Short mmCIF file of C-alpha atoms in Angstrom, two decimals:
data_model
loop_
_atom_site.label_atom_id
_atom_site.label_comp_id
_atom_site.label_asym_id
_atom_site.label_seq_id
_atom_site.Cartn_x
_atom_site.Cartn_y
_atom_site.Cartn_z
CA MET R 1 63.87 149.46 132.84
CA ARG R 2 66.45 152.30 131.33
CA MET R 3 68.82 149.33 130.88
CA ARG R 4 66.85 147.09 128.11
CA ASN R 5 66.44 149.82 125.73
CA LYS R 6 70.36 150.29 125.67
CA LYS R 7 72.12 148.56 123.27
CA MET R 8 74.58 146.01 124.46
CA ASN R 9 77.94 146.54 123.19
CA TYR R 10 79.75 143.46 122.11
CA SER R 11 83.47 143.13 121.07
CA GLY R 12 84.62 140.78 119.78
CA PHE R 13 85.99 139.77 116.32
CA THR R 14 83.33 138.89 113.74
CA LEU R 15 82.98 136.11 111.52
CA LEU R 16 84.47 137.59 108.56
CA GLU R 17 87.77 138.88 110.10
CA MET R 18 87.77 135.14 111.86
CA LEU R 19 87.92 133.31 108.10
CA VAL R 20 90.34 136.45 106.84
CA VAL R 21 92.64 135.26 109.23
CA LEU R 22 92.00 131.77 108.86
CA LEU R 23 92.52 131.77 104.85
CA ILE R 24 96.29 133.88 105.98
CA ILE R 25 97.44 131.41 107.62
CA SER R 26 96.12 128.78 105.14
CA VAL R 27 98.09 130.27 102.87
CA LEU R 28 101.20 130.63 104.55
CA ILE R 29 101.05 127.03 105.81
CA LEU R 30 100.95 126.46 101.97
CA LEU R 31 103.67 128.40 101.46
CA PHE R 32 106.31 126.73 104.02
CA VAL R 33 105.29 122.89 103.89
CA PRO R 34 106.75 122.38 100.72
CA ASN R 35 110.05 123.92 101.09
CA LEU R 36 110.19 122.11 104.74
CA SER R 37 110.15 118.50 102.95
CA LYS R 38 112.94 120.07 100.58
CA HIS R 39 114.94 120.95 103.26
CA LYS R 40 114.43 117.87 104.93
CA ASP R 41 115.51 115.58 101.69
CA GLY R 42 118.43 117.84 101.86
CA VAL R 43 119.62 117.02 105.14
CA ASP R 44 119.41 113.30 104.36
CA GLN R 45 121.17 113.42 101.56
CA LYS R 46 124.09 115.26 103.43
CA GLY R 47 123.73 112.38 106.40
CA ASN R 48 124.11 109.93 103.39
CA GLU R 49 126.80 111.24 102.22
CA ALA R 50 128.72 111.14 106.03
CA ILE R 51 127.84 107.86 106.60
CA ILE R 52 129.60 106.87 102.77
CA LYS R 53 132.57 108.73 103.79
CA ILE R 54 132.93 107.14 107.09
CA ILE R 55 132.86 104.03 106.10
CA GLU R 56 135.55 104.69 103.00
CA THR R 57 137.73 106.21 106.32
CA GLN R 58 137.79 103.41 108.38
CA THR R 59 138.14 100.69 105.39
CA GLU R 60 141.63 102.79 104.98
CA LEU R 61 142.39 102.86 107.99
CA TYR R 62 141.78 98.92 108.68
CA VAL R 63 144.15 98.59 105.41
CA MET R 64 146.80 100.40 106.90
CA GLU R 65 146.62 98.48 110.19
CA LYS R 66 145.79 95.16 108.82
CA ASN R 67 147.33 94.87 105.26
CA GLN R 68 143.62 93.41 103.98
CA THR R 69 140.52 95.29 102.25
CA PRO R 70 137.61 94.33 104.73
CA THR R 71 134.34 94.00 104.25
CA VAL R 72 131.66 95.80 105.93
CA GLU R 73 131.09 93.19 107.65
CA GLN R 74 133.98 93.17 109.32
CA LEU R 75 134.31 96.78 110.02
CA VAL R 76 131.43 96.26 112.26
CA LYS R 77 132.36 92.87 113.83
CA GLU R 78 135.96 94.05 114.87
CA GLN R 79 134.00 97.28 116.20
CA TYR R 80 135.86 100.42 113.32
CA ILE R 81 132.09 101.37 112.40
CA SER R 82 128.74 100.83 114.61
CA GLN R 83 125.84 98.93 113.70
CA GLU R 84 123.69 101.85 113.59
CA GLN R 85 126.55 103.53 111.16
CA TYR R 86 126.52 99.96 109.12
CA GLU R 87 122.36 99.91 109.07
CA LYS R 88 122.59 103.94 107.68
CA TYR R 89 125.12 102.99 104.82
CA GLN R 90 123.00 99.55 103.84
CA ALA R 91 119.89 101.65 103.93
CA SER R 92 121.83 104.40 101.68
CA LYS R 93 122.86 102.12 99.42
CA LYS R 94 119.29 101.26 98.11
#
């Protein structure tokens, strides 16, 4: 009988505490997501600049070796650049 009259103590978080934690997490997500997308754009731009520099360098090498100016397709055909580099170059021009 004595146990029935005793109030049970449950430890845990209240609903209000959980809502506060969710609010804090939501605010942090709202702050960081835009920064991540800006960072991705910067990385993409630097990657495109690097591909263009590779194409320019390989074109100069081709001119030095063959004494004529190639097209980008010729650079791919003669394996001065890879197909993947060519595709990224085409995408960066758009």
